[in-house]
Amino acid sequence: MSYGIRLYVWGDRACFTRPEMKAERVSYDIMTPSAARGILEAIHWKPAIRWVVDRIHVLNEISFDSVRRNEVKNKILDSDVKKAMNGRDIILQHRKPDEDPQQRMTVMLRNVAYVIEAHFEMTMNAGNTDNPEKHYSIFCRRARAGQFYHQPYFGCREFPVHFELLEDGHSTPVSHYAQTPEQDLQWMLWDLDYGTEISPKFFRAIMRKGVINIPDLYEREV
């Protein structure tokens, strides 16, 4: 039995921020594999499994909007967090954007829709009661009912994700780029490698007829 899944996701806005942009938020052209993984984990994740994104189908035409948003200038200091953890009388409070304004440009995606093809693998943290069929059934049950542990989002929490499980008998929606043989979307963030130190990994995103095949970091060098 195959434990791969197809999840149809869509929303009004999305922003998958390019890490090379420091001051402004500028989105990639499509959803990143790490964002797709985050959506799956929002529906079902346990230490016993690891989600692997296989393909991303880009359904709608890629289009952008530019807006200015009020963000905060400062952040809570790590030193204050450590003091609070040690029992010091420290107030950990983030100031509101209207109290500490910082206007920044955001270049975001408009009217996005994707199909995520993925599977999961069992990890070393799997217990005696963990097995692939169990976790597959849990994910499918939750996805069918529209349930999640926390609201999945497209890059930023203000861009919520709507989702629908595509089961056997449900065809993948036709992509706007179904007649486009190949489109090079340049280098894209694959994910963060949490090895001896946290390091970003990138891959060359090539879209063929609206589909991007995603390499697996753990199988080959990315």
Rosetta silent file (secondary structure, phi, psi, omega in degrees, C-alpha in Angstrom):
SEQUENCE: MSYGIRLYVWGDRACFTRPEMKAERVSYDIMTPSAARGILEAIHWKPAIRWVVDRIHVLNEISFDSVRRNEVKNKILDSDVKKAMNGRDIILQHRKPDEDPQQRMTVMLRNVAYVIEAHFEMTMNAGNTDNPEKHYSIFCRRARAGQFYHQPYFGCREFPVHFELLEDGHSTPVSHYAQTPEQDLQWMLWDLDYGTEISPKFFRAIMRKGVINIPDLYEREV
SCORE:     score description
SCORE:     0.000 S_00000001
   1 L     0.000  134.621  179.063    0.000    0.000    0.000 S_00000001
   2 L   -85.657  138.867  179.829    1.283    3.454   -0.934 S_00000001
   3 L  -112.276   24.215  173.164    1.338    6.109    1.772 S_00000001
   4 L   -77.415  153.775 -179.514    1.857    9.081   -0.508 S_00000001
   5 E  -130.559  156.999  170.929   -0.647   11.930   -0.324 S_00000001
   6 E  -125.692  124.251 -178.093   -1.862   14.750   -2.571 S_00000001
   7 E  -122.849  121.111  176.769   -3.090   17.898   -0.874 S_00000001
   8 E   -87.075  122.729 -177.791   -4.781   20.730   -2.781 S_00000001
   9 E  -128.214  144.760 -179.913   -4.038   24.062   -1.077 S_00000001
  10 E  -155.157  163.269 -179.949   -5.107   27.581   -2.006 S_00000001
  11 E  -173.983  168.644 -177.914   -5.400   31.106   -0.638 S_00000001
  12 E   -77.026  -34.260 -175.820   -5.769   34.785   -1.462 S_00000001
  13 E  -141.183  159.407  176.481   -2.199   35.817   -0.612 S_00000001
  14 E  -158.620  151.435  176.118    1.206   34.239    0.063 S_00000001
  15 L  -148.920  103.815  177.977    4.735   35.377    0.841 S_00000001
  16 L  -103.703   87.880 -165.657    7.615   32.901    0.754 S_00000001
  17 E   -63.017  132.253  174.706   10.355   35.347    1.663 S_00000001
  18 L   -72.364  128.431 -176.340   13.694   35.157   -0.114 S_00000001
  19 L   -67.938  -20.117 -179.848   16.424   34.910    2.560 S_00000001
  20 L   -76.101  -12.270  178.656   18.779   37.206    0.629 S_00000001
  21 L   -88.758  116.312 -173.433   16.367   40.120    1.120 S_00000001
  22 L   -89.268  -53.348 -172.106   17.255   41.797    4.429 S_00000001
  23 L   -87.404  -36.041 -175.588   15.103   44.918    4.805 S_00000001
  24 L  -112.524  156.822  175.168   12.097   44.102    2.630 S_00000001
  25 E   -94.181  118.812  176.969    9.991   40.981    2.194 S_00000001
  26 E  -127.405  123.275 -173.895   10.126   39.691   -1.386 S_00000001
  27 E   -81.788  148.818  164.365    8.446   36.382   -2.158 S_00000001
  28 L   -61.623  166.151  179.332    9.744   33.554   -4.294 S_00000001
  29 L   -70.170  -27.100 -177.997    7.666   32.901   -7.411 S_00000001
  30 L  -137.274  175.353  176.747    6.220   29.709   -5.913 S_00000001
  31 L   -68.009  137.859  177.898    5.820   27.926   -2.602 S_00000001
  32 L   -81.521  155.690  177.089    9.052   26.583   -1.117 S_00000001
  33 H   -59.002  -35.565  179.866    9.397   22.909   -0.092 S_00000001
  34 H   -67.494  -34.820  176.131    9.847   23.951    3.547 S_00000001
  35 H   -67.839  -38.493  177.007    6.552   25.897    3.427 S_00000001
  36 H   -63.719  -43.215  177.291    4.825   22.846    1.937 S_00000001
  37 H   -60.700  -40.900  179.437    6.260   20.681    4.696 S_00000001
  38 H   -61.462  -34.822  177.504    5.007   23.185    7.282 S_00000001
  39 H   -66.314  -44.373  179.488    1.458   22.872    5.923 S_00000001
  40 H   -63.681  -41.534 -179.553    1.567   19.075    6.196 S_00000001
  41 H   -68.412  -27.684  177.228    2.989   19.245    9.715 S_00000001
  42 H   -66.877  -28.507  178.694    0.227   21.663   10.739 S_00000001
  43 H   -83.730  -48.961  177.659   -2.298   18.936    9.893 S_00000001
  44 L  -156.678  124.765  173.969   -0.404   15.973   11.354 S_00000001
  45 L  -152.123  140.460  172.366    3.104   15.545   12.683 S_00000001
  46 L  -140.222  156.699  177.187    4.718   13.366   15.308 S_00000001
  47 L   -56.933  -18.779 -176.975    8.401   12.725   16.146 S_00000001
  48 L   -75.938  -14.193 -176.094    7.886    9.257   14.655 S_00000001
  49 E  -128.220  156.602  174.857    7.513   10.569   11.073 S_00000001
  50 E  -131.120  121.343 -179.887    9.344   12.892    8.677 S_00000001
  51 E   -78.464  136.706  177.987    7.475   14.509    5.801 S_00000001
  52 E  -124.111  118.408  179.071    9.182   14.474    2.397 S_00000001
  53 E   -84.396  123.949 -177.005    7.810   16.760   -0.337 S_00000001
  54 E   -94.663  -47.097 -177.871    8.077   15.048   -3.737 S_00000001
  55 E  -147.192  151.233  173.080    6.428   17.492   -6.152 S_00000001
  56 E  -125.110  122.267  176.432    4.687   20.856   -6.144 S_00000001
  57 E   -95.004  123.784  177.376    2.073   21.606   -8.827 S_00000001
  58 E   -94.015  111.842 -171.834    1.657   25.323   -9.569 S_00000001
  59 L   -91.602  -42.546 -175.412   -1.988   25.735  -10.615 S_00000001
  60 L   -98.404  160.201  176.479   -2.564   29.484  -10.961 S_00000001
  61 L   -63.165  138.355 -179.552   -0.672   32.091  -12.925 S_00000001
  62 L   -74.627  118.322  179.805    2.173   33.631  -10.901 S_00000001
  63 L  -143.009  151.254 -172.586    1.256   37.225  -10.062 S_00000001
  64 E  -122.169  153.763  168.600    2.446   39.696   -7.443 S_00000001
  65 E  -125.114  148.814  176.346    1.104   42.546   -5.309 S_00000001
  66 E  -119.279  126.711  178.805    3.202   45.194   -3.549 S_00000001
  67 E  -138.276  160.024  171.610    2.063   46.697   -0.244 S_00000001
  68 E  -105.104  133.649 -178.808    3.572   48.566    2.685 S_00000001
  69 E  -123.917  148.169  174.224    3.011   47.034    6.091 S_00000001
  70 E   -84.216  117.554  174.651    3.616   48.295    9.597 S_00000001
  71 E  -120.222  169.838 -179.241    6.088   46.036   11.353 S_00000001
  72 E   -90.293  149.313 -179.397    7.962   46.482   14.620 S_00000001
  73 L   -76.698  -40.297 -170.161   11.543   47.760   14.751 S_00000001
  74 L  -110.401  169.808  176.736   12.742   45.712   17.704 S_00000001
  75 L  -134.171  164.029  178.038   12.451   42.176   18.990 S_00000001
  76 L   -67.402  130.529 -176.033   12.561   40.528   22.413 S_00000001
  77 L   -74.130  143.038  175.978   16.194   40.076   23.424 S_00000001
  78 H   -59.708  -36.468 -178.862   17.621   36.603   23.952 S_00000001
  79 H   -64.101  -36.162  178.090   19.225   37.853   27.167 S_00000001
  80 H   -68.918  -37.110  178.154   15.809   38.861   28.553 S_00000001
  81 H   -63.191  -43.882  179.697   14.381   35.433   27.701 S_00000001
  82 H   -64.116  -38.622  177.683   17.280   33.739   29.545 S_00000001
  83 H   -63.450  -41.675  178.976   16.761   36.005   32.561 S_00000001
  84 H   -64.954  -37.796  178.805   13.054   35.111   32.652 S_00000001
  85 H   -66.480  -26.252  179.473   13.931   31.395   32.410 S_00000001
  86 L   -90.952    8.365  175.115   16.241   31.841   35.424 S_00000001
  87 L    91.255    6.259  178.641   13.435   33.344   37.479 S_00000001
  88 L   -72.242  153.868 -179.044   14.297   37.032   37.075 S_00000001
  89 L   -83.862   82.991 -177.686   11.449   39.557   37.119 S_00000001
  90 L  -121.570  132.639  176.856   11.480   40.393   33.401 S_00000001
  91 L   -91.812  115.725  177.501    8.459   41.432   31.332 S_00000001
  92 L   -96.723   97.776 -176.526    8.557   39.737   27.940 S_00000001
  93 L  -137.940  128.423  177.648    6.271   41.879   25.831 S_00000001
  94 L   -90.629  127.952  179.917    6.413   42.638   22.122 S_00000001
  95 L   -70.170  149.034 -179.188    5.357   46.156   21.300 S_00000001
  96 L   -74.115  154.353  179.989    2.500   46.595   18.823 S_00000001
  97 L   -57.166  -32.789 -179.108    3.234   47.865   15.297 S_00000001
  98 L   -78.183  -13.115  176.938    1.389   51.144   15.970 S_00000001
  99 L   -94.535  -24.504 -177.516    3.565   51.747   19.082 S_00000001
 100 L  -138.683   64.293 -168.143    6.883   50.899   17.424 S_00000001
 101 E   -72.306  144.595  173.985    6.202   51.442   13.702 S_00000001
 102 E  -149.414  102.812 -178.730    8.517   50.399   10.915 S_00000001
 103 E   -78.117  128.401  179.190    7.059   50.582    7.425 S_00000001
 104 E  -134.731  147.324  178.420    8.418   47.946    5.084 S_00000001
 105 E   -80.292  138.976  174.384    7.609   46.945    1.552 S_00000001
 106 E  -125.475  123.826  173.743    6.226   43.452    0.958 S_00000001
 107 E  -103.477  106.325 -171.939    6.124   41.887   -2.499 S_00000001
 108 E  -117.029  163.936  175.637    3.643   39.024   -2.130 S_00000001
 109 E   -85.504  149.073 -179.222    1.907   36.495   -4.348 S_00000001
 110 E  -118.419  137.116  173.710   -1.750   36.908   -5.249 S_00000001
 111 E    53.527   70.287 -175.733   -4.405   34.196   -5.695 S_00000001
 112 E  -100.073  150.154  175.347   -2.234   31.119   -5.190 S_00000001
 113 E  -155.313  133.707 -177.934   -3.139   27.453   -5.592 S_00000001
 114 E  -140.745  162.192  165.111   -0.914   24.379   -5.460 S_00000001
 115 E  -119.994  124.405  178.786   -1.050   20.626   -5.161 S_00000001
 116 E   -97.494  121.075  170.913    1.504   19.145   -2.764 S_00000001
 117 E  -103.114  126.550 -174.915    2.597   15.579   -3.482 S_00000001
 118 E  -153.971  168.088  171.595    4.442   14.112   -0.512 S_00000001
 119 E  -144.263  170.005  177.271    5.081   11.037    1.569 S_00000001
 120 E  -123.760  155.881  177.865    6.390   10.418    5.059 S_00000001
 121 E  -122.777  146.331  176.489    9.135    8.206    6.416 S_00000001
 122 E   -74.412  143.986 -178.415    9.411    6.645    9.847 S_00000001
 123 L  -108.725  177.914  178.674   12.182    8.029   12.046 S_00000001
 124 L   -68.962  -13.701 -179.733   14.339    6.620   14.822 S_00000001
 125 L   -86.388    0.203  179.953   11.873    8.137   17.314 S_00000001
 126 L   -65.594  136.845  179.367    9.103    5.750   16.265 S_00000001
 127 L   -95.453 -174.386 -178.391    7.758    3.669   19.130 S_00000001
 128 L   -65.678  -27.326 -178.024    6.331    0.173   19.260 S_00000001
 129 L   -92.575   -2.697 -178.726    2.836    1.438   18.445 S_00000001
 130 L   -88.378  134.206  173.602    3.942    3.571   15.494 S_00000001
 131 L  -152.875  158.059 -175.977    3.514    2.241   11.976 S_00000001
 132 H   -57.858  -42.100 -177.536    2.998    3.870    8.549 S_00000001
 133 H   -61.712  -38.569  179.635   -0.647    2.828    8.194 S_00000001
 134 H   -60.828  -50.682 -175.893   -1.538    4.421   11.539 S_00000001
 135 H   -72.175  -32.448  175.266   -0.074    7.829   10.683 S_00000001
 136 H   -62.831  -43.416 -179.732   -1.413    7.735    7.125 S_00000001
 137 H   -64.985  -40.442  179.279   -4.920    7.112    8.470 S_00000001
 138 H   -63.507  -46.187 -179.493   -4.613    9.944   11.001 S_00000001
 139 H   -61.532  -48.055 -178.019   -3.477   12.419    8.359 S_00000001
 140 H   -61.388  -42.045  179.930   -6.224   11.451    5.904 S_00000001
 141 H   -62.060  -43.637 -178.921   -8.924   11.612    8.571 S_00000001
 142 H   -70.204  -40.328 -179.011   -7.832   15.074    9.693 S_00000001
 143 H   -66.618  -39.569  178.011   -7.393   16.397    6.143 S_00000001
 144 H   -61.356  -38.277 -176.511  -10.838   15.156    5.087 S_00000001
 145 H   -86.181   -2.919 -178.261  -12.424   16.925    8.071 S_00000001
 146 L    72.303   25.233 -177.165  -10.434   20.145    7.567 S_00000001
 147 L   -93.117  154.502  177.278   -8.769   19.692   10.968 S_00000001
 148 L  -158.036  160.332  177.853   -5.322   20.901   11.999 S_00000001
 149 L   -81.440  -35.068  169.840   -3.206   21.396   15.122 S_00000001
 150 L  -145.978  154.833 -174.667   -2.485   24.993   14.189 S_00000001
 151 L   -59.734  117.081  175.075   -3.667   27.104   11.276 S_00000001
 152 L   -68.824  150.764 -176.422   -1.471   26.367    8.224 S_00000001
 153 E  -145.830  159.704 -179.829   -0.316   29.448    6.373 S_00000001
 154 L   -93.553   79.416  174.091    1.463   30.547    3.208 S_00000001
 155 L    84.958  -45.881  178.285    4.748   31.933    4.531 S_00000001
 156 L  -126.359  146.335 -173.554    3.224   34.498    6.925 S_00000001
 157 L   -64.088  -21.665  179.333    0.571   33.845    9.556 S_00000001
 158 L   -80.262    1.107  179.380   -1.760   36.474    8.078 S_00000001
 159 L  -116.232   80.899 -175.150   -2.055   34.381    4.880 S_00000001
 160 E   -68.563  155.562 -178.820   -4.117   31.307    5.921 S_00000001
 161 L  -104.912  133.252  166.700   -4.260   28.132    3.848 S_00000001
 162 E   -99.338  142.241 -176.141   -7.417   26.381    2.679 S_00000001
 163 E  -143.450  156.686  178.201   -6.867   22.713    1.884 S_00000001
 164 E  -147.986  133.171  178.944   -8.557   19.621    0.486 S_00000001
 165 E   -78.439  127.783  175.608   -7.294   16.048    0.341 S_00000001
 166 L   -96.900  108.876 -177.377   -7.162   14.604   -3.182 S_00000001
 167 L   -98.139 -179.387  178.306   -7.829   10.897   -2.838 S_00000001
 168 L   -56.734  133.013 -177.098   -7.915    8.089   -5.404 S_00000001
 169 L    97.871  -15.685  176.259  -10.353    9.023   -8.147 S_00000001
 170 L   -98.019  117.202  179.606   -9.720   12.761   -7.742 S_00000001
 171 L   -77.931  153.622  176.673   -7.646   14.115  -10.614 S_00000001
 172 L   -72.333  130.803  178.432   -5.080   16.859  -10.073 S_00000001
 173 L   -55.486  149.224 -177.597   -6.450   20.260  -11.224 S_00000001
 174 L   -73.764  133.918 -179.252   -5.039   21.514  -14.525 S_00000001
 175 L   -81.876  149.106  172.602   -2.175   23.972  -14.181 S_00000001
 176 L   -61.218  -24.995 -176.457   -2.060   27.349  -15.917 S_00000001
 177 L  -103.520   22.510 -177.014    1.407   26.249  -17.079 S_00000001
 178 L   -62.107  -25.637  179.898    0.346   22.849  -18.419 S_00000001
 179 L  -100.248    6.632  179.299    1.483   23.849  -21.932 S_00000001
 180 L   -95.041  110.897 -174.513    4.781   25.426  -20.808 S_00000001
 181 L   -58.234  -48.255 -176.735    7.559   22.867  -21.439 S_00000001
 182 L  -156.627  140.072  177.369   10.105   24.307  -19.035 S_00000001
 183 E  -141.030  122.774 -178.693   10.618   27.396  -16.893 S_00000001
 184 E   -87.039  116.324  179.782   13.725   28.050  -14.804 S_00000001
 185 E   -97.918   13.687  176.070   12.778   29.618  -11.451 S_00000001
 186 E    66.954 -166.763 -177.052   16.439   29.910  -10.398 S_00000001
 187 E   -74.801  138.944 -177.429   17.843   28.871   -7.032 S_00000001
 188 E  -136.411  147.505  176.127   15.354   28.348   -4.224 S_00000001
 189 E   -64.895  124.818  176.551   15.607   27.554   -0.536 S_00000001
 190 E   -84.928  -57.475  179.904   15.011   23.829   -0.020 S_00000001
 191 E  -177.211  178.461  174.914   15.097   23.678    3.771 S_00000001
 192 E   -98.265  134.480  178.281   17.346   24.087    6.775 S_00000001
 193 E   -94.803  112.023 -179.100   19.727   21.262    7.616 S_00000001
 194 E   -93.091   70.331  177.825   19.754   20.743   11.382 S_00000001
 195 L   -96.784 -129.119  176.810   23.032   18.842   11.588 S_00000001
 196 L   -66.085  -29.315  173.082   26.020   19.855   13.658 S_00000001
 197 L  -145.555  155.277 -177.802   25.006   23.413   12.837 S_00000001
 198 E   -76.831  122.927 -179.394   21.950   24.947   11.171 S_00000001
 199 E  -139.206  139.407  178.705   22.670   25.618    7.505 S_00000001
 200 E   -77.967  145.904  176.731   20.373   26.496    4.579 S_00000001
 201 E  -120.749  139.721 -177.077   20.216   24.197    1.550 S_00000001
 202 E  -122.856  157.854  175.585   19.219   25.352   -1.936 S_00000001
 203 E  -143.007  160.291  179.027   18.167   23.626   -5.143 S_00000001
 204 E   -85.928  114.936 -176.551   17.556   24.683   -8.741 S_00000001
 205 E   -88.252  109.282  177.191   13.785   24.952   -9.232 S_00000001
 206 E  -112.328  119.319  179.593   12.829   23.893  -12.754 S_00000001
 207 E   -97.890  121.535  178.553    9.095   23.937  -13.530 S_00000001
 208 E  -117.877  114.042 -179.011    8.006   21.591  -16.311 S_00000001
 209 L    53.766   38.448  175.905    4.367   21.858  -17.376 S_00000001
 210 L    85.683    6.285 -176.207    3.515   23.394  -14.012 S_00000001
 211 E  -122.669  132.465  174.675    5.281   20.767  -11.893 S_00000001
 212 E  -111.236  120.302  174.492    8.477   21.133   -9.834 S_00000001
 213 E   -82.806  129.097 -174.394   10.194   17.909   -8.772 S_00000001
 214 L  -101.522  123.042  175.945   11.731   18.352   -5.318 S_00000001
 215 L   -72.447  161.633  178.467   15.030   16.613   -4.466 S_00000001
 216 L  -104.975  120.266 -178.276   15.498   15.015   -1.054 S_00000001
 217 L   -55.811  -34.720 -174.052   18.288   16.528    1.025 S_00000001
 218 L   -83.125   -6.784  178.710   18.916   13.237    2.782 S_00000001
 219 L   -99.851  -32.038 -179.961   19.393   11.277   -0.439 S_00000001
 220 L  -153.567  167.142 -179.180   21.810   13.522   -2.280 S_00000001
 221 L   -70.419  134.561 -179.308   23.641   16.813   -1.983 S_00000001
 222 L  -116.126    0.000    0.000   21.420   19.841   -2.581 S_00000001
